[in-house]
Tab-separated table of C-alpha atoms and ligand atoms in Angstrom:
chain	number	residue	atom	x	y	z
A	1	MET	CA	105.669	110.797	68.121
A	2	THR	CA	101.978	110.416	68.926
A	3	SER	CA	100.090	107.313	67.803
A	4	ALA	CA	98.751	109.367	64.856
A	5	GLY	CA	102.321	110.036	63.691
A	6	GLN	CA	102.338	113.631	64.887
A	7	PRO	CA	105.385	114.916	66.840
A	8	SER	CA	104.720	114.717	70.592
A	9	PRO	CA	103.827	118.061	72.114
A	10	ILE	CA	106.640	119.792	73.999
A	11	ARG	CA	105.184	120.305	77.449
A	12	VAL	CA	106.053	123.544	79.266
A	13	ASP	CA	106.177	121.665	82.586
A	14	ASP	CA	108.613	119.096	81.194
A	15	GLU	CA	110.911	121.790	79.771
A	16	LEU	CA	110.903	123.708	83.045
A	17	ALA	CA	111.727	120.543	84.980
A	18	TRP	CA	114.569	119.735	82.542
A	19	ALA	CA	115.938	123.274	82.889
A	20	ARG	CA	115.630	123.277	86.684
A	21	ASP	CA	117.661	120.073	86.918
A	22	ARG	CA	120.371	121.394	84.577
A	23	LEU	CA	120.605	124.726	86.371
A	24	HIS	CA	120.682	123.017	89.752
A	25	ALA	CA	123.499	120.746	88.548
A	26	ALA	CA	125.400	123.879	87.453
A	27	GLY	CA	125.316	125.120	91.060
A	28	ILE	CA	122.515	127.654	90.753
A	29	ASP	CA	120.419	127.853	93.939
A	30	SER	CA	117.504	129.658	92.300
A	31	ALA	CA	117.248	126.999	89.555
A	32	ARG	CA	113.446	126.838	89.281
A	33	SER	CA	112.870	130.596	89.282
A	34	ASP	CA	115.757	131.176	86.845
A	35	ALA	CA	114.217	128.581	84.511
A	36	GLU	CA	110.891	130.406	84.692
A	37	TRP	CA	112.456	133.825	84.076
A	38	LEU	CA	114.332	132.481	81.054
A	39	LEU	CA	111.279	130.818	79.550
A	40	ALA	CA	109.108	133.877	80.166
A	41	ASP	CA	111.738	135.998	78.409
A	42	VAL	CA	111.942	133.642	75.418
A	43	LEU	CA	108.153	133.611	75.091
A	44	GLY	CA	107.782	137.350	75.784
A	45	VAL	CA	105.212	136.757	78.528
A	46	GLU	CA	104.959	137.648	82.205
A	47	ARG	CA	106.498	134.922	84.368
A	48	GLY	CA	103.166	134.465	86.186
A	49	ARG	CA	101.473	133.527	82.879
A	50	LEU	CA	103.616	130.414	82.390
A	51	VAL	CA	101.148	128.409	84.490
A	52	ILE	CA	98.444	128.801	81.862
A	53	LEU	CA	100.650	127.620	78.983
A	54	ASP	CA	100.669	123.957	77.987
A	55	ASP	CA	102.991	123.443	75.015
A	56	LEU	CA	106.046	125.016	73.349
A	57	ASP	CA	106.878	125.095	69.680
A	58	PRO	CA	110.280	123.648	68.637
A	59	THR	CA	111.751	127.094	67.884
A	60	ALA	CA	110.888	128.375	71.358
A	61	ARG	CA	112.329	125.231	72.906
A	62	SER	CA	115.571	125.665	71.001
A	63	ARG	CA	115.873	129.298	72.106
A	64	PHE	CA	115.036	128.340	75.679
A	65	ARG	CA	117.665	125.619	75.754
A	66	THR	CA	120.287	128.032	74.411
A	67	ALA	CA	119.387	130.493	77.190
A	68	VAL	CA	119.607	127.708	79.800
A	69	ASP	CA	123.052	126.742	78.469
A	70	SER	CA	124.193	130.361	78.901
A	71	ARG	CA	122.910	130.434	82.457
A	72	CYS	CA	124.616	127.099	83.207
A	73	ALA	CA	127.854	128.812	82.091
A	74	ARG	CA	127.069	131.228	84.977
A	75	ILE	CA	126.291	134.203	82.791
A	76	PRO	CA	124.055	136.328	85.049
A	77	LEU	CA	120.351	135.827	84.470
A	78	GLN	CA	119.994	139.600	84.083
A	79	HIS	CA	122.560	139.708	81.262
A	80	ILE	CA	120.705	136.984	79.392
A	81	VAL	CA	117.301	138.654	79.662
A	82	GLY	CA	118.826	142.176	79.436
A	83	THR	CA	117.103	143.634	82.486
A	84	ALA	CA	117.258	143.562	86.266
A	85	ALA	CA	114.211	144.029	88.466
A	86	PHE	CA	114.921	146.260	91.457
A	87	GLY	CA	111.962	147.292	93.624
A	88	PRO	CA	109.613	149.258	91.382
A	89	ALA	CA	112.358	149.795	88.774
A	90	GLU	CA	113.431	147.719	85.804
A	91	LEU	CA	116.989	148.476	84.735
A	92	ALA	CA	118.714	147.705	81.464
A	93	VAL	CA	121.977	145.934	82.314
A	94	GLY	CA	124.783	144.144	80.512
A	95	PRO	CA	128.563	144.127	80.146
A	96	GLY	CA	130.176	147.247	81.641
A	97	VAL	CA	127.772	147.814	84.513
A	98	PHE	CA	127.220	146.174	87.891
A	99	THR	CA	124.123	143.960	88.067
A	100	PRO	CA	121.893	145.246	90.904
A	101	ARG	CA	121.413	142.689	93.681
A	102	PRO	CA	118.107	142.150	95.529
A	103	GLU	CA	119.638	142.758	98.971
A	104	THR	CA	120.387	146.369	98.005
A	105	GLU	CA	116.631	147.023	97.900
A	106	PHE	CA	116.961	147.388	101.685
A	107	LEU	CA	118.645	150.763	101.102
A	108	ALA	CA	115.860	151.988	98.810
A	109	GLU	CA	113.232	151.072	101.415
A	110	TRP	CA	115.309	152.590	104.205
A	111	ALA	CA	115.692	155.864	102.241
A	112	ALA	CA	111.951	155.977	101.522
A	113	ASP	CA	111.256	155.590	105.246
A	114	ALA	CA	113.815	158.281	106.066
A	115	ALA	CA	112.178	160.635	103.547
A	116	HIS	CA	108.708	160.095	104.991
A	117	GLY	CA	107.037	163.418	105.843
A	118	SER	CA	109.543	165.510	103.896
A	119	SER	CA	107.999	167.311	100.887
A	120	ALA	CA	111.051	167.597	98.601
A	121	PRO	CA	113.980	165.714	100.126
A	122	VAL	CA	117.397	166.058	98.500
A	123	ILE	CA	118.742	162.529	98.023
A	124	VAL	CA	122.119	161.466	96.614
A	125	ASP	CA	122.998	157.962	95.388
A	126	LEU	CA	126.790	157.575	95.464
A	127	CYS	CA	128.331	154.931	93.161
A	128	SER	CA	125.077	154.610	91.254
A	129	GLY	CA	126.008	152.029	88.584
A	130	SER	CA	122.865	151.265	86.550
A	131	GLY	CA	120.937	153.807	88.662
A	132	ALA	CA	119.072	151.089	90.581
A	133	LEU	CA	118.892	152.921	93.909
A	134	ALA	CA	118.408	156.407	92.467
A	135	ILE	CA	115.602	155.359	90.121
A	136	ALA	CA	113.858	153.137	92.684
A	137	ILE	CA	113.965	155.891	95.309
A	138	ALA	CA	112.783	158.562	92.872
A	139	SER	CA	109.898	156.231	91.968
A	140	ILE	CA	108.906	155.660	95.591
A	141	VAL	CA	109.409	159.156	97.048
A	142	PRO	CA	107.244	161.740	95.306
A	143	GLY	CA	108.867	165.156	94.928
A	144	ALA	CA	112.357	163.912	95.797
A	145	ASP	CA	115.324	165.664	94.189
A	146	VAL	CA	117.524	162.656	93.389
A	147	THR	CA	121.069	162.725	91.983
A	148	ALA	CA	123.000	159.640	90.843
A	149	VAL	CA	126.804	159.936	91.051
A	150	GLU	CA	128.945	157.529	89.022
A	151	ARG	CA	132.515	157.569	87.707
A	152	SER	CA	132.829	154.712	85.214
A	153	PRO	CA	132.225	155.729	81.571
A	154	SER	CA	130.653	152.367	80.713
A	155	ALA	CA	128.373	152.432	83.767
A	156	LEU	CA	127.418	156.022	82.924
A	157	GLU	CA	126.149	154.854	79.530
A	158	TRP	CA	123.786	152.340	81.164
A	159	LEU	CA	122.852	154.863	83.856
A	160	SER	CA	121.936	157.543	81.312
A	161	ARG	CA	119.897	155.038	79.330
A	162	ASN	CA	117.986	153.937	82.446
A	163	VAL	CA	117.414	157.501	83.607
A	164	ALA	CA	116.050	158.434	80.157
A	165	ALA	CA	113.678	155.434	80.287
A	166	ALA	CA	112.544	156.396	83.815
A	167	GLU	CA	111.873	159.952	82.656
A	168	GLU	CA	109.396	158.582	80.125
A	169	HIS	CA	107.431	157.314	83.132
A	170	GLY	CA	107.631	160.644	84.951
A	171	VAL	CA	110.522	159.648	87.247
A	172	ALA	CA	113.292	162.259	87.342
A	173	VAL	CA	116.917	161.611	88.329
A	174	THR	CA	119.933	163.867	87.711
A	175	VAL	CA	123.146	162.141	86.608
A	176	LEU	CA	126.467	163.487	87.885
A	177	PRO	CA	129.610	161.957	86.344
A	178	ALA	CA	132.107	162.219	89.209
A	179	ASP	CA	134.456	160.406	91.563
A	180	VAL	CA	132.721	160.168	94.954
A	181	THR	CA	136.070	160.474	96.737
A	182	ASP	CA	136.886	163.793	95.028
A	183	ALA	CA	136.001	166.139	97.898
A	184	GLY	CA	136.421	169.323	95.840
A	185	ARG	CA	134.254	168.147	92.960
A	186	MET	CA	131.590	166.857	95.314
A	187	ALA	CA	131.569	170.079	97.355
A	188	ASP	CA	130.976	172.023	94.125
A	189	ALA	CA	128.053	169.771	93.241
A	190	PHE	CA	126.556	169.575	96.740
A	191	PRO	CA	127.383	172.727	98.714
A	192	GLY	CA	127.859	171.956	102.430
A	193	GLY	CA	124.872	170.814	104.380
A	194	THR	CA	122.318	170.741	101.577
A	195	VAL	CA	121.590	167.019	101.321
A	196	ASP	CA	118.968	165.180	103.396
A	197	ILE	CA	119.728	161.544	102.584
A	198	VAL	CA	122.736	159.727	101.100
A	199	VAL	CA	122.640	156.106	99.962
A	200	ALA	CA	125.702	154.251	98.744
A	201	ASN	CA	126.410	150.774	97.477
A	202	PRO	CA	130.099	151.316	96.683
A	203	PRO	CA	132.672	148.703	95.680
A	204	TYR	CA	133.485	146.909	98.935
A	205	VAL	CA	134.717	143.348	98.388
A	206	PRO	CA	138.256	142.750	99.709
A	207	GLU	CA	140.653	141.880	96.864
A	208	GLY	CA	141.173	138.133	96.621
A	209	ALA	CA	137.889	137.224	98.350
A	210	ASP	CA	135.958	134.210	97.067
A	211	VAL	CA	133.067	135.382	94.908
A	212	ALA	CA	130.320	133.679	92.896
A	213	PRO	CA	131.166	132.928	89.222
A	214	GLU	CA	128.611	135.543	88.070
A	215	VAL	CA	130.731	138.304	89.641
A	216	ALA	CA	133.235	137.857	86.783
A	217	HIS	CA	130.616	139.642	84.644
A	218	ASP	CA	130.598	142.734	86.877
A	219	PRO	CA	133.304	145.345	86.206
A	220	PRO	CA	136.106	144.777	88.762
A	221	GLU	CA	136.054	148.471	89.755
A	222	ALA	CA	132.417	148.001	90.761
A	223	VAL	CA	133.209	145.128	93.106
A	224	PHE	CA	136.667	145.245	94.661
A	225	ALA	CA	137.994	147.918	97.024
A	226	GLY	CA	141.521	147.212	98.203
A	227	ALA	CA	142.792	144.526	100.537
A	228	ASP	CA	140.298	145.450	103.276
A	229	GLY	CA	137.300	146.396	101.127
A	230	MET	CA	137.378	149.946	102.501
A	231	SER	CA	139.344	151.888	99.870
A	232	VAL	CA	136.274	153.735	98.560
A	233	ILE	CA	134.149	153.823	101.724
A	234	VAL	CA	136.739	155.569	103.935
A	235	PRO	CA	137.465	158.583	101.676
A	236	MET	CA	133.760	158.752	100.753
A	237	LEU	CA	132.760	159.344	104.388
A	238	THR	CA	134.368	162.802	104.505
A	239	VAL	CA	132.423	163.740	101.392
A	240	VAL	CA	129.188	162.392	102.912
A	241	ALA	CA	129.756	164.351	106.139
A	242	ASP	CA	130.306	167.540	104.111
A	243	MET	CA	127.180	167.233	101.986
A	244	LEU	CA	124.659	166.189	104.670
A	245	ARG	CA	122.720	168.772	106.645
A	246	ALA	CA	122.600	168.390	110.430
A	247	GLY	CA	120.082	165.614	111.055
A	248	GLY	CA	120.578	164.221	107.535
A	249	VAL	CA	121.165	160.480	107.256
A	250	VAL	CA	123.377	158.061	105.342
A	251	GLY	CA	122.949	154.358	104.546
A	252	ILE	CA	125.902	152.344	103.229
A	253	GLU	CA	126.047	148.756	101.988
A	254	HIS	CA	129.262	146.894	102.769
A	255	ASP	CA	130.894	143.483	102.802
A	256	GLU	CA	129.670	141.180	105.546
A	257	SER	CA	133.208	141.160	106.989
A	258	THR	CA	133.479	144.952	107.320
A	259	SER	CA	130.565	146.030	109.512
A	260	PRO	CA	132.859	146.927	112.449
A	261	ALA	CA	135.261	148.735	110.077
A	262	VAL	CA	132.449	150.853	108.620
A	263	THR	CA	130.931	151.768	111.992
A	264	THR	CA	134.402	152.607	113.318
A	265	ALA	CA	135.232	154.744	110.273
A	266	LEU	CA	131.947	156.656	110.602
A	267	ALA	CA	132.590	157.267	114.308
A	268	ALA	CA	136.169	158.353	113.584
A	269	THR	CA	134.966	161.263	111.442
A	270	GLY	CA	133.380	162.772	114.577
A	271	HIS	CA	130.387	163.855	112.486
A	272	PHE	CA	127.898	161.029	112.986
A	273	ALA	CA	125.594	159.701	115.708
A	274	ASP	CA	123.028	156.878	115.796
A	275	ILE	CA	125.532	154.681	113.958
A	276	ARG	CA	123.711	151.424	113.478
A	277	ALA	CA	124.802	148.113	111.940
A	278	ARG	CA	121.959	146.357	110.140
A	279	ASP	CA	121.520	142.841	108.809
A	280	ASP	CA	120.181	141.704	105.466
A	281	LEU	CA	117.271	139.263	105.247
A	282	THR	CA	119.609	136.312	105.769
A	283	GLY	CA	120.924	137.798	109.012
A	284	ARG	CA	124.300	138.903	107.663
A	285	PRO	CA	125.579	142.382	108.697
A	286	ARG	CA	125.482	144.247	105.359
A	287	PHE	CA	124.427	147.859	106.006
A	288	VAL	CA	125.330	150.707	108.313
A	289	THR	CA	123.156	153.773	108.789
A	290	ALA	CA	124.012	156.969	110.664
A	291	ARG	CA	122.803	160.506	111.311
A	292	ARG	CA	124.837	163.669	110.723
A	293	ILE	CA	125.288	165.712	113.877
A	294	GLY	CA	125.404	169.515	113.756
B	301	SAM	C1	128.725	147.799	93.721
B	301	SAM	S1	128.431	148.823	92.316
B	301	SAM	C2	126.841	149.445	92.798
B	301	SAM	C3	126.003	149.999	91.705
B	301	SAM	C4	124.573	150.358	92.150
B	301	SAM	N1	124.595	151.352	93.210
B	301	SAM	C5	123.817	149.142	92.597
B	301	SAM	O1	123.538	149.020	93.795
B	301	SAM	O2	123.484	148.298	91.751
B	301	SAM	C6	129.546	150.173	92.637
B	301	SAM	C7	129.551	151.280	91.580
B	301	SAM	O3	130.458	152.294	92.036
B	301	SAM	C8	131.189	152.805	90.930
B	301	SAM	N2	132.407	153.430	91.480
B	301	SAM	C9	133.522	152.804	91.955
B	301	SAM	N3	134.380	153.705	92.465
B	301	SAM	C10	133.795	154.926	92.305
B	301	SAM	C11	134.198	156.246	92.625
B	301	SAM	N4	135.374	156.487	93.248
B	301	SAM	N5	133.371	157.266	92.308
B	301	SAM	C12	132.178	157.028	91.679
B	301	SAM	N6	131.740	155.791	91.356
B	301	SAM	C13	132.542	154.750	91.669
B	301	SAM	C14	131.406	151.607	90.058
B	301	SAM	O4	131.684	151.993	88.705
B	301	SAM	C15	130.064	150.880	90.205
B	301	SAM	O5	129.152	151.311	89.229
């Protein structure tokens, strides 16, 4: 209480500090930024505007503390706020779809670079999930003909919703419900040699690997790929080789333990050159890119 008998103001700074400490104690590395995202969501303001706010009302504090409790239970931040930022895209996400991860933005930037100078590149996003890569790339590359391929019915619901929202902003993506390892189906959809760029963030975690608690909220079929993490990537490579034109390129995200396996599998097809292992921003080998030879 203040000296005049009024309740003490609830300071934004104090609440953020309280939340940061709780989130940190729950094992969350990004405690301060998660606290800010949660408070911005509760208040319905841009995160950057928090600095100009002084006080919270008790209802907002109660809602904020409930959101912090959920995050401390390791519910993904994106499930709590309902969206995931991914490059220029904002995706609706929740149960039934993989939460896009920031490191995957590398593939969107790589594809945009690869498309540079091409007027209407044909680009395919295999294992599209929420549509993060497809929608980000279609936003960045004007005139691109982008198709998002996904198999899971629940992911397809989120994907269709995100594609419809992107369309309202003039960003066009075609959705193809299909199994990326089904060579016949994929050949029907992408007749041989017609695709310029393929990106893929397939399931790739070896079964039984240690994962962060948040991963329990991703569908298992989006994450795990057999004992070696390669059960989707290997059959997918034949499909990729079939759809790419000579000189077309592919970029694949993979587990940090499988870079040699992915480069070896690409080489073993006999269809790729310039096979290059690439690191993420923390220096871990997480991507392989390659060029289709004629
Ligand atoms: C790691 S998530 C990536 C989602 C999205 N590309 C991203 O980066 O956020 C892998 C996605 O592949 C889908 N998937 C798994 N196996 C598949 C298959 N054989 N054919 C098509 N999609 C598949 C899963 O349902 C999931 O949505």
